[in-house]
C-alpha cells in the first residue's frame, strides 16, 4: 500500500516543530507560581480495632476512606477513622461508596441474620443479602435479600416487586437507569425467567439477558429467548427472532436502537426493528455523538471493512478500534494490512507501525492522537502521533490525552528507566516514576504525582511540591476542585498513616 510522504518528516522540520512547541510552552508557563500544601490526617481508629488493609476503599471524589476492622469477636467498618455499626461478620465485597460519595454501605451479620448497613442506618435482617448496588448517580441503592419466601429486591430500604426462586445479580443483569429512577433485573421461578422493571415482571421466557436503558432512561430493551429464538424486547413487544443477539446500542438522543443478530450463520445489522445487511461477521455498532451517523465493522470472506452511514470503505486484513469525533464530523479507526497496523483518519492513511493504540480525538475534534510501536535500529520503541507529527521515540509511553479545551496534549514516557511528562511536545524533568496526570478544568495547568528516591510528591507544570509521601492510597485520584486547587489521598505524609493532601497553586 502506498503511503503519503508527508509522514516522513525531515530532521529540520522536527526541530522546528519542537522549537515552536517549546516557545508556546515557555510563554504559557512564564508566570511563576508556588504550591501551598496542606496535610489533613484521617483520625486514627481506636487502638483496640485492627484494620484489614486489603479492604481499604476510597470514595469516588477521593475525600473519604473506609475499611473493615476487628476487635476480638466484633467487626465493623471504619469510615474516616470512625467505627460504624458493629457485627460479628462483615461481607467480603464491602464497604461500597455511592457514586456521589455521600453514602457508604456494607453488609454485616449478627443474631443469625445478615443486614445491610448504610451510613448510620441498619436495615432489617434476612437469611442472606447481596452486596449493595448503587445507581450510577446519586445515592440510590438496591440489593437482593433471601428469606423463607424466596428472593426479592430491596430498594432504598424497602422491599419491592415479587419474590422469585432466584434473582440474577451480575452487573449486566441488575441495572439502574442512567437517571437512577428505574431498576431492571431478571428473576426466575417455576414458569421461567422474567424481566422485571419498576417492580413489574413481564411474561416468562426461556432465557433473559442484558437489560439496556436508553440514555434518557425512558426506553428499555432486553435480550430474551422464546421458543428457541432470541429476540430484542421493548415494552413487551418482541422484535424478529434470531439464533443469537449481540451488542445492543441506543443513539445518544435515545431515539434510535441498533443491534447485531445472527441468522442462518450470517450476522445482520438491525436498526429501528428493520433487518439490514448481513455479513459473515459484524462488530462494534456505534452512533455518532450527535446521533445523526451510524457505523459498524463488517467481515466478508476474511476481509474487514468499516461501513459508515451505509457506505463501505476499503477492505483490510483486520480492523480494530473505531471512533467518531466529538463533533460527529470525523472518523478514525485502526487497520492491519499484512503485518503492519496504521490509523485511518477521514479516509487518509497514517504511516505503518507494528502496533497502534486506539485513536483519541481532542475535545474540539481538530486533532487525532495515538501511540504507536515501531523498531528502530533493532530496538523496540514507542512514539506518540498527533495528526501528521511524529513524536520522539521512547521505551514506553502511555496513551496521549488532551486538555478539556483540546488545545494542549500530554502523555507519560519512559526512556532508560526514567519517567517524564511530555507536554505539548516538550519533555519534562526525569523522575523515577509518574502517576495520575490530569489537566485543570480551565486547561491552564497539568498536575501529576512524581517519584524520587522512593517517595512521591505532587507536581504542577514541572513545579514540585515539598510534601513527600509513600504513595497515593489505592483507588484515589488527583482531582482539581477549581483551576487552582487540587487534592488527593496519600499515605505517609507528615508521618500520618492516611491523609488528604490539598494543594493551592498560588502566585509567587
Coordinates of C-alpha atoms in Angstrom, one line a residue:
X1 CA 0.0 0.0 0.0
X2 CA 1.4 3.4 -1.0
X3 CA 1.8 5.8 2.0
X4 CA 1.8 9.6 1.8
X5 CA 5.3 11.0 2.0
X6 CA 4.1 13.7 4.4
X7 CA 4.7 11.3 7.3
X8 CA 8.5 11.0 6.7
X9 CA 9.3 14.4 8.3
X10 CA 12.7 15.8 7.9
X11 CA 15.0 16.4 10.9
X12 CA 14.8 20.2 10.3
X13 CA 11.0 20.0 10.3
X14 CA 11.2 18.1 13.6
X15 CA 13.5 20.6 15.2
X16 CA 11.3 23.5 14.0
X17 CA 8.2 21.8 15.5
X18 CA 9.9 21.2 18.8
X19 CA 11.2 24.8 19.0
X20 CA 7.7 26.1 18.3
X21 CA 6.2 23.9 21.0
X22 CA 8.9 25.0 23.4
X23 CA 8.2 28.6 22.7
X24 CA 4.5 28.2 23.3
X25 CA 5.1 26.2 26.5
X26 CA 7.5 28.8 27.9
X27 CA 5.1 31.6 27.2
X28 CA 2.3 29.7 28.9
X29 CA 4.4 29.0 32.0
X30 CA 6.4 32.2 32.2
X31 CA 4.3 33.4 35.2
X32 CA 5.9 32.0 38.4
X33 CA 3.8 30.2 41.0
X34 CA 4.3 28.2 44.1
X35 CA 2.4 25.2 45.6
X36 CA 0.9 25.7 49.0
X37 CA 0.2 22.3 50.5
X38 CA -1.9 21.2 53.5
X39 CA -1.9 17.7 55.1
X40 CA -5.1 16.8 56.9
X41 CA -4.7 13.4 58.6
X42 CA -7.6 11.0 58.9
X43 CA -8.3 10.2 62.5
X44 CA -6.6 7.0 63.8
X45 CA -9.1 4.3 64.7
X46 CA -9.4 3.4 68.3
X47 CA -6.4 1.3 69.3
X48 CA -8.4 -1.8 70.1
X49 CA -9.5 -2.1 66.5
X50 CA -7.3 -3.9 64.0
X51 CA -7.7 -2.7 60.4
X52 CA -7.8 -5.1 57.4
X53 CA -5.8 -3.1 54.9
X54 CA -6.9 -5.1 51.9
X55 CA -10.5 -3.9 52.4
X56 CA -9.5 -0.2 52.1
X57 CA -12.0 1.6 49.9
X58 CA -11.8 5.2 48.6
X59 CA -14.8 7.3 47.7
X60 CA -15.2 8.4 44.1
X61 CA -14.4 12.0 45.0
X62 CA -11.2 10.9 46.8
X63 CA -12.3 12.6 50.0
X64 CA -13.3 9.6 52.2
X65 CA -11.8 6.3 53.3
X66 CA -13.5 3.2 54.6
X67 CA -12.1 -0.2 55.7
X68 CA -13.1 -3.3 57.7
X69 CA -11.8 -3.6 61.3
X70 CA -11.9 -6.3 64.0
X71 CA -11.9 -6.1 67.8
X72 CA -11.9 -9.6 69.2
X73 CA -15.2 -11.2 68.1
X74 CA -16.6 -7.8 66.9
X75 CA -16.3 -6.4 63.4
X76 CA -17.2 -3.1 61.9
X77 CA -16.4 -0.7 59.1
X78 CA -14.3 2.4 59.9
X79 CA -15.3 5.4 57.9
X80 CA -12.7 8.2 58.1
X81 CA -11.5 6.6 61.4
X82 CA -15.0 6.4 62.9
X83 CA -16.4 2.9 63.7
X84 CA -19.9 2.3 62.1
X85 CA -22.4 -0.3 63.3
X86 CA -20.9 -3.4 64.9
X87 CA -21.4 -7.0 63.7
X88 CA -19.9 -10.4 64.2
X89 CA -19.1 -10.7 60.4
X90 CA -18.7 -8.2 57.5
X91 CA -19.5 -9.1 53.9
X92 CA -16.3 -9.6 51.8
X93 CA -17.2 -7.3 48.9
X94 CA -18.0 -4.3 51.2
X95 CA -17.7 -1.4 52.0
X96 CA -19.0 0.3 48.9
X97 CA -19.5 4.1 48.3
X98 CA -22.3 5.7 46.3
X99 CA -21.5 7.4 43.0
X100 CA -21.8 10.9 44.7
X101 CA -19.6 9.8 47.6
X102 CA -22.2 10.9 50.1
X103 CA -23.2 7.4 51.3
X104 CA -21.3 4.2 52.2
X105 CA -22.9 0.8 52.6
X106 CA -21.7 -2.6 53.8
X107 CA -23.2 -6.0 54.8
X108 CA -23.0 -7.3 58.4
X109 CA -24.0 -10.5 60.3
X110 CA -25.4 -10.6 63.8
X111 CA -28.1 -12.5 65.7
X112 CA -28.3 -15.1 62.9
X113 CA -29.3 -12.5 60.3
X114 CA -27.5 -10.6 57.5
X115 CA -28.2 -6.9 57.4
X116 CA -27.5 -4.0 55.1
X117 CA -25.9 -1.0 56.8
X118 CA -25.9 2.3 55.1
X119 CA -24.3 5.3 56.8
X120 CA -25.8 5.3 60.3
X121 CA -28.8 3.1 59.5
X122 CA -29.1 -0.7 59.7
X123 CA -31.8 -2.4 57.6
X124 CA -33.8 -5.4 58.8
X125 CA -32.0 -8.7 58.8
X126 CA -32.5 -11.7 56.4
X127 CA -31.2 -15.2 55.9
X128 CA -28.9 -13.7 53.2
X129 CA -28.3 -10.3 51.5
X130 CA -26.3 -9.5 48.4
X131 CA -23.7 -6.8 48.1
X132 CA -25.1 -3.2 47.8
X133 CA -25.5 -2.0 44.2
X134 CA -25.6 1.8 43.9
X135 CA -27.1 3.7 41.0
X136 CA -24.7 5.4 38.5
X137 CA -25.6 8.8 40.0
X138 CA -26.8 10.0 43.5
X139 CA -27.1 7.6 46.4
X140 CA -30.0 5.3 45.3
X141 CA -29.1 1.7 46.3
X142 CA -30.6 -1.7 45.8
X143 CA -29.8 -5.3 46.9
X144 CA -31.2 -8.8 46.9
X145 CA -32.5 -10.5 50.1
X146 CA -33.4 -14.1 50.8
X147 CA -35.9 -15.3 53.4
X148 CA -38.4 -18.1 53.7
X149 CA -40.5 -16.8 50.8
X150 CA -37.6 -16.8 48.4
X151 CA -35.5 -13.9 46.9
X152 CA -36.6 -10.3 46.4
X153 CA -35.2 -6.9 45.8
X154 CA -34.9 -4.1 48.3
X155 CA -34.6 -0.5 47.0
X156 CA -33.9 2.4 49.4
X157 CA -34.6 0.1 52.4
X158 CA -38.0 -1.1 51.1
X159 CA -38.8 -4.5 49.6
X160 CA -40.2 -4.0 46.1
X161 CA -41.5 -6.4 43.5
X162 CA -42.4 -10.1 43.8
X163 CA -40.5 -13.0 45.3
X164 CA -38.6 -15.3 43.0
X165 CA -36.7 -18.6 43.4
X166 CA -33.6 -16.7 42.2
X167 CA -32.5 -13.3 41.0
X168 CA -29.5 -12.7 38.8
X169 CA -27.1 -10.2 40.4
X170 CA -24.3 -9.9 37.7
X171 CA -23.7 -6.2 36.7
X172 CA -25.1 -6.9 33.3
X173 CA -28.4 -8.3 34.7
X174 CA -29.1 -6.0 37.6
X175 CA -29.1 -2.5 36.1
X176 CA -30.2 1.0 37.2
X177 CA -31.3 3.5 34.6
X178 CA -28.9 6.4 33.9
X179 CA -31.2 8.8 35.9
X180 CA -31.2 6.3 38.8
X181 CA -35.0 6.3 38.9
X182 CA -35.6 2.8 37.4
X183 CA -34.2 -0.7 38.1
X184 CA -34.2 -3.6 35.8
X185 CA -33.3 -7.2 36.8
X186 CA -34.0 -10.8 35.9
X187 CA -36.0 -13.1 38.3
X188 CA -36.6 -16.9 37.9
X189 CA -39.3 -19.2 39.1
X190 CA -41.1 -22.3 38.0
X191 CA -42.6 -20.5 35.0
X192 CA -39.2 -19.5 33.7
X193 CA -37.1 -16.3 33.6
X194 CA -38.9 -13.0 33.9
X195 CA -37.7 -9.5 33.0
X196 CA -38.6 -7.1 35.8
X197 CA -38.6 -3.3 35.6
X198 CA -40.1 -0.8 38.0
X199 CA -41.1 -3.8 40.2
X200 CA -43.3 -5.3 37.5
X201 CA -42.4 -8.7 36.0
X202 CA -43.1 -9.4 32.3
X203 CA -44.1 -12.8 30.9
X204 CA -41.8 -15.7 31.4
X205 CA -39.1 -16.5 28.9
X206 CA -36.8 -19.5 28.3
X207 CA -33.8 -17.1 28.9
X208 CA -33.3 -13.4 29.6
X209 CA -30.1 -11.4 29.4
X210 CA -28.7 -7.9 29.3
X211 CA -31.2 -5.2 30.0
X212 CA -30.1 -1.9 28.4
X213 CA -31.6 1.5 29.2
X214 CA -31.6 4.4 26.7
X215 CA -29.5 7.5 27.7
X216 CA -32.7 9.4 28.7
X217 CA -33.8 6.4 30.8
X218 CA -37.3 6.2 29.1
X219 CA -36.6 3.2 26.9
X220 CA -35.5 -0.3 28.0
X221 CA -34.7 -3.3 25.8
X222 CA -33.9 -6.9 26.8
X223 CA -32.4 -9.9 25.1
X224 CA -35.0 -12.7 25.6
X225 CA -35.3 -16.3 24.3
X226 CA -38.7 -17.8 23.5
X227 CA -39.5 -21.0 21.5
X228 CA -35.8 -21.5 20.7
X229 CA -35.3 -18.0 19.2
X230 CA -33.6 -14.9 20.6
X231 CA -35.5 -11.5 20.3
X232 CA -35.0 -7.9 21.4
X233 CA -37.9 -7.0 23.6
X234 CA -39.1 -3.4 24.3
X235 CA -42.2 -2.7 26.3
X236 CA -43.3 -6.3 26.0
X237 CA -43.1 -6.2 22.2
X238 CA -40.8 -8.8 20.6
X239 CA -38.6 -8.0 17.6
X240 CA -37.6 -10.5 14.9
X241 CA -36.4 -13.9 16.0
X242 CA -32.7 -14.9 15.6
X243 CA -30.3 -17.6 16.5
X244 CA -28.4 -15.1 18.7
X245 CA -28.5 -11.4 19.6
X246 CA -25.3 -9.5 20.2
X247 CA -24.5 -5.9 21.2
X248 CA -27.5 -3.5 21.6
X249 CA -26.8 0.3 21.4
X250 CA -29.0 3.3 21.7
X251 CA -28.2 6.6 19.9
X252 CA -27.2 9.4 22.4
X253 CA -30.5 11.1 21.8
X254 CA -32.3 7.8 22.7
X255 CA -34.4 7.9 19.5
X256 CA -32.7 5.0 17.7
X257 CA -31.7 1.5 18.6
X258 CA -29.3 -0.8 16.7
X259 CA -28.1 -4.3 17.4
X260 CA -26.3 -7.2 15.8
X261 CA -28.1 -10.6 15.4
X262 CA -27.2 -13.9 13.9
X263 CA -29.5 -15.8 11.5
X264 CA -28.5 -18.8 9.3
X265 CA -24.8 -18.3 10.1
X266 CA -24.9 -14.7 8.9
X267 CA -24.7 -11.7 11.3
X268 CA -27.1 -8.9 10.5
X269 CA -27.4 -5.3 11.5
X270 CA -30.8 -4.4 12.8
X271 CA -31.9 -0.7 13.1
X272 CA -35.3 0.5 14.1
X273 CA -36.5 -3.0 14.1
X274 CA -35.6 -3.5 10.4
X275 CA -33.1 -6.1 9.4
X276 CA -30.4 -4.6 7.2
X277 CA -27.4 -6.1 5.5
X278 CA -26.0 -9.4 6.7
X279 CA -22.3 -10.5 6.7
X280 CA -20.1 -13.3 7.7
X281 CA -19.4 -11.4 10.9
X282 CA -20.0 -7.9 12.2
X283 CA -19.0 -5.9 15.3
X284 CA -18.9 -2.6 17.1
X285 CA -22.2 -0.9 16.1
X286 CA -21.9 2.8 17.2
X287 CA -23.8 6.0 16.7
X288 CA -22.1 9.4 16.4
X289 CA -22.3 11.8 19.4
X290 CA -25.0 13.9 17.7
X291 CA -27.0 10.7 16.8
X292 CA -27.0 11.6 13.1
X293 CA -24.5 9.0 11.9
X294 CA -24.0 5.2 12.3
X295 CA -21.1 2.9 11.7
X296 CA -20.1 -0.8 12.3
X297 CA -17.4 -3.2 11.3
X298 CA -18.2 -6.0 8.7
X299 CA -16.3 -9.1 7.6
X300 CA -16.8 -10.9 4.3
X301 CA -14.6 -13.7 3.1
X302 CA -12.0 -12.8 5.8
X303 CA -11.8 -9.2 4.6
X304 CA -12.7 -6.4 7.1
X305 CA -14.3 -3.1 6.3
X306 CA -15.9 -0.2 8.1
X307 CA -19.4 0.7 7.0
X308 CA -20.2 4.4 7.8
X309 CA -23.7 5.7 7.1
X310 CA -24.3 2.7 4.8
X311 CA -21.2 3.2 2.7
X312 CA -18.4 0.6 2.8
X313 CA -14.8 1.7 3.0
X314 CA -11.8 -0.2 1.7
X315 CA -11.2 -3.7 3.0
X316 CA -8.3 -4.8 5.2
X317 CA -6.9 -7.9 6.8
X318 CA -8.2 -6.7 10.2
X319 CA -9.9 -3.7 11.8
X320 CA -9.5 -2.6 15.4
X321 CA -10.9 0.3 17.3
X322 CA -13.3 2.8 15.6
X323 CA -14.2 6.3 16.9
X324 CA -16.3 9.3 15.8
X325 CA -15.0 12.7 16.7
X326 CA -16.9 14.6 19.4
X327 CA -18.4 16.9 16.8
X328 CA -19.5 13.8 14.8
X329 CA -17.9 15.0 11.6
X330 CA -14.7 13.0 11.6
X331 CA -13.8 9.3 11.9
X332 CA -10.8 7.3 12.9
X333 CA -10.0 3.6 13.1
X334 CA -7.1 1.2 13.2
X335 CA -6.4 -1.3 10.4
X336 CA -4.0 -4.2 9.8
X337 CA -2.6 -4.8 6.3
X338 CA -0.2 -7.7 6.1
X339 CA 2.0 -7.4 9.2
X340 CA 1.6 -3.6 9.8
X341 CA -1.0 -1.5 11.6
X342 CA -2.0 2.0 10.6
X343 CA -4.5 4.7 11.5
X344 CA -7.2 5.7 9.0
X345 CA -8.4 9.2 9.7
X346 CA -11.1 10.6 7.4
X347 CA -10.1 8.1 4.7
X348 CA -6.4 9.2 4.9
X349 CA -3.8 6.6 5.8
X350 CA -1.2 7.2 8.5
X351 CA 2.3 5.5 8.5
X352 CA 2.6 1.8 9.1
X353 CA 3.6 0.5 12.6
X354 CA 3.9 -2.8 14.3
X355 CA 1.2 -1.8 16.8
X356 CA -1.1 1.3 17.1
X357 CA -3.3 2.2 20.0
X358 CA -6.9 3.2 19.9
X359 CA -7.5 6.7 18.4
X360 CA -8.0 9.7 20.7
X361 CA -9.8 12.8 19.3
X362 CA -9.2 16.2 21.0
X363 CA -12.4 17.6 22.6
X364 CA -12.6 20.2 19.8
X365 CA -12.3 17.4 17.2
X366 CA -9.4 19.1 15.5
X367 CA -6.6 16.7 16.4
X368 CA -6.2 13.0 16.4
X369 CA -3.6 11.3 18.7
X370 CA -2.5 7.7 19.3
X371 CA 0.5 5.7 20.5
X372 CA 2.5 3.5 18.0
X373 CA 5.1 0.8 18.4
X374 CA 8.0 0.5 15.9
X375 CA 11.5 -0.9 15.7
X376 CA 14.4 1.5 15.4
X377 CA 18.0 0.0 15.0
X378 CA 16.8 -3.3 16.3
X379 CA 15.3 -1.6 19.4
X380 CA 11.5 -1.6 20.1
X381 CA 10.3 1.9 20.6
X382 CA 7.1 3.7 21.1
X383 CA 6.1 7.1 19.7
X384 CA 3.1 9.4 20.1
X385 CA 1.5 10.6 16.9
X386 CA -0.5 13.8 16.7
X387 CA -2.1 14.2 13.3
X388 CA 0.9 14.1 10.9
X389 CA 3.5 14.9 13.7
X390 CA 5.6 12.0 15.0
X391 CA 6.9 12.5 18.5
X392 CA 10.3 11.3 19.8
X393 CA 11.0 7.6 20.4
X394 CA 10.7 6.1 23.9
X395 CA 10.9 2.7 25.5
X396 CA 7.3 3.0 26.6
X397 CA 4.6 5.6 26.6
X398 CA 1.0 6.0 27.8
X399 CA -2.0 6.8 25.7
X400 CA -1.9 10.5 24.8
X401 CA -4.6 12.7 26.3
X402 CA -5.9 16.3 25.8
X403 CA -6.8 19.2 27.9
X404 CA -10.6 20.0 28.2
X405 CA -10.3 22.7 25.6
X406 CA -8.4 20.5 23.2
X407 CA -5.5 22.9 22.8
X408 CA -3.0 21.0 25.0
X409 CA -1.8 17.4 24.8
X410 CA 0.3 15.2 27.1
X411 CA 1.5 11.7 27.8
X412 CA 3.9 9.9 30.1
X413 CA 7.0 8.4 28.6
X414 CA 9.9 6.1 29.8
X415 CA 13.4 6.2 28.5
X416 CA 16.3 4.2 30.0
X417 CA 14.2 3.7 33.2
X418 CA 13.4 7.4 33.7
X419 CA 9.9 8.8 33.5
X420 CA 9.0 12.2 32.2
X421 CA 5.8 14.1 31.2
X422 CA 5.7 15.1 27.6
X423 CA 3.5 18.2 27.4
X424 CA 2.8 20.0 24.1
X425 CA 5.7 18.2 22.5
X426 CA 8.2 19.2 25.3
X427 CA 10.0 16.7 27.5
X428 CA 9.7 17.5 31.2
X429 CA 12.2 16.6 34.0
X430 CA 13.1 12.9 34.6
X431 CA 11.7 11.1 37.6
X432 CA 11.8 7.5 39.0
X433 CA 8.0 7.3 38.5
X434 CA 4.9 9.3 37.4
X435 CA 1.2 8.8 38.1
X436 CA -2.3 10.4 37.8
X437 CA -1.7 13.1 35.3
X438 CA -4.7 15.5 35.0
X439 CA -5.4 18.8 33.4
X440 CA -7.2 21.6 35.3
X441 CA -10.7 22.3 34.2
X442 CA -9.5 25.6 32.6
X443 CA -6.7 23.7 30.8
X444 CA -4.1 26.1 32.2
X445 CA -2.3 23.6 34.4
X446 CA -1.2 19.9 34.3
X447 CA -0.8 18.2 37.7
X448 CA 0.6 14.7 38.4
X449 CA 2.5 12.7 41.0
X450 CA 6.3 12.2 40.8
X451 CA 8.5 9.7 42.4
X452 CA 12.1 10.4 43.5
X453 CA 14.2 8.3 45.8
X454 CA 11.3 6.0 46.9
X455 CA 9.0 8.9 47.9
X456 CA 6.3 10.7 46.0
X457 CA 5.1 14.4 45.7
X458 CA 2.7 16.4 43.7
X459 CA 3.9 18.4 40.7
X460 CA 2.2 21.0 38.6
X461 CA 3.7 22.0 35.3
X462 CA 7.1 20.8 36.5
X463 CA 7.0 22.7 39.8
X464 CA 7.3 20.1 42.6
X465 CA 5.6 20.3 46.0
X466 CA 7.6 20.0 49.2
X467 CA 5.4 17.4 50.9
X468 CA 6.8 13.9 50.5
X469 CA 4.7 10.7 51.0
X470 CA 4.9 7.0 50.4
X471 CA 2.3 6.9 47.7
X472 CA -1.3 7.6 46.9
X473 CA -4.0 5.5 48.5
X474 CA -5.1 2.7 46.2
X475 CA -8.1 3.9 44.3
X476 CA -7.5 7.6 44.9
X477 CA -7.4 10.1 42.1
X478 CA -5.7 13.5 41.8
X479 CA -8.7 15.9 41.5
X480 CA -8.9 19.6 40.6
X481 CA -11.5 21.2 42.8
X482 CA -11.0 24.5 40.9
X483 CA -8.5 25.8 38.4
X484 CA -6.0 26.5 41.2
X485 CA -6.9 23.9 43.9
X486 CA -6.5 20.1 43.8
X487 CA -6.4 17.2 46.2
X488 CA -5.7 13.5 46.6
X489 CA -5.4 10.9 49.4
X490 CA -1.9 9.8 50.4
X491 CA 0.0 7.5 52.7
X492 CA 2.9 8.5 55.0
X493 CA 2.7 12.3 54.6
X494 CA 3.9 14.1 57.7
X495 CA 4.2 10.7 59.4
X496 CA 0.5 10.2 59.1
X497 CA -0.8 6.8 58.0
X498 CA -3.5 8.2 55.8
X499 CA -4.2 11.9 54.9
X500 CA -5.8 14.2 52.5
X501 CA -3.3 16.4 50.7
X502 CA -4.7 19.7 49.4
X503 CA -2.7 21.9 47.0
X504 CA -3.2 25.5 46.1
X505 CA -1.5 26.9 43.1
X506 CA -0.6 30.5 44.2
X507 CA 1.2 33.4 42.6
X508 CA 4.7 33.7 43.8

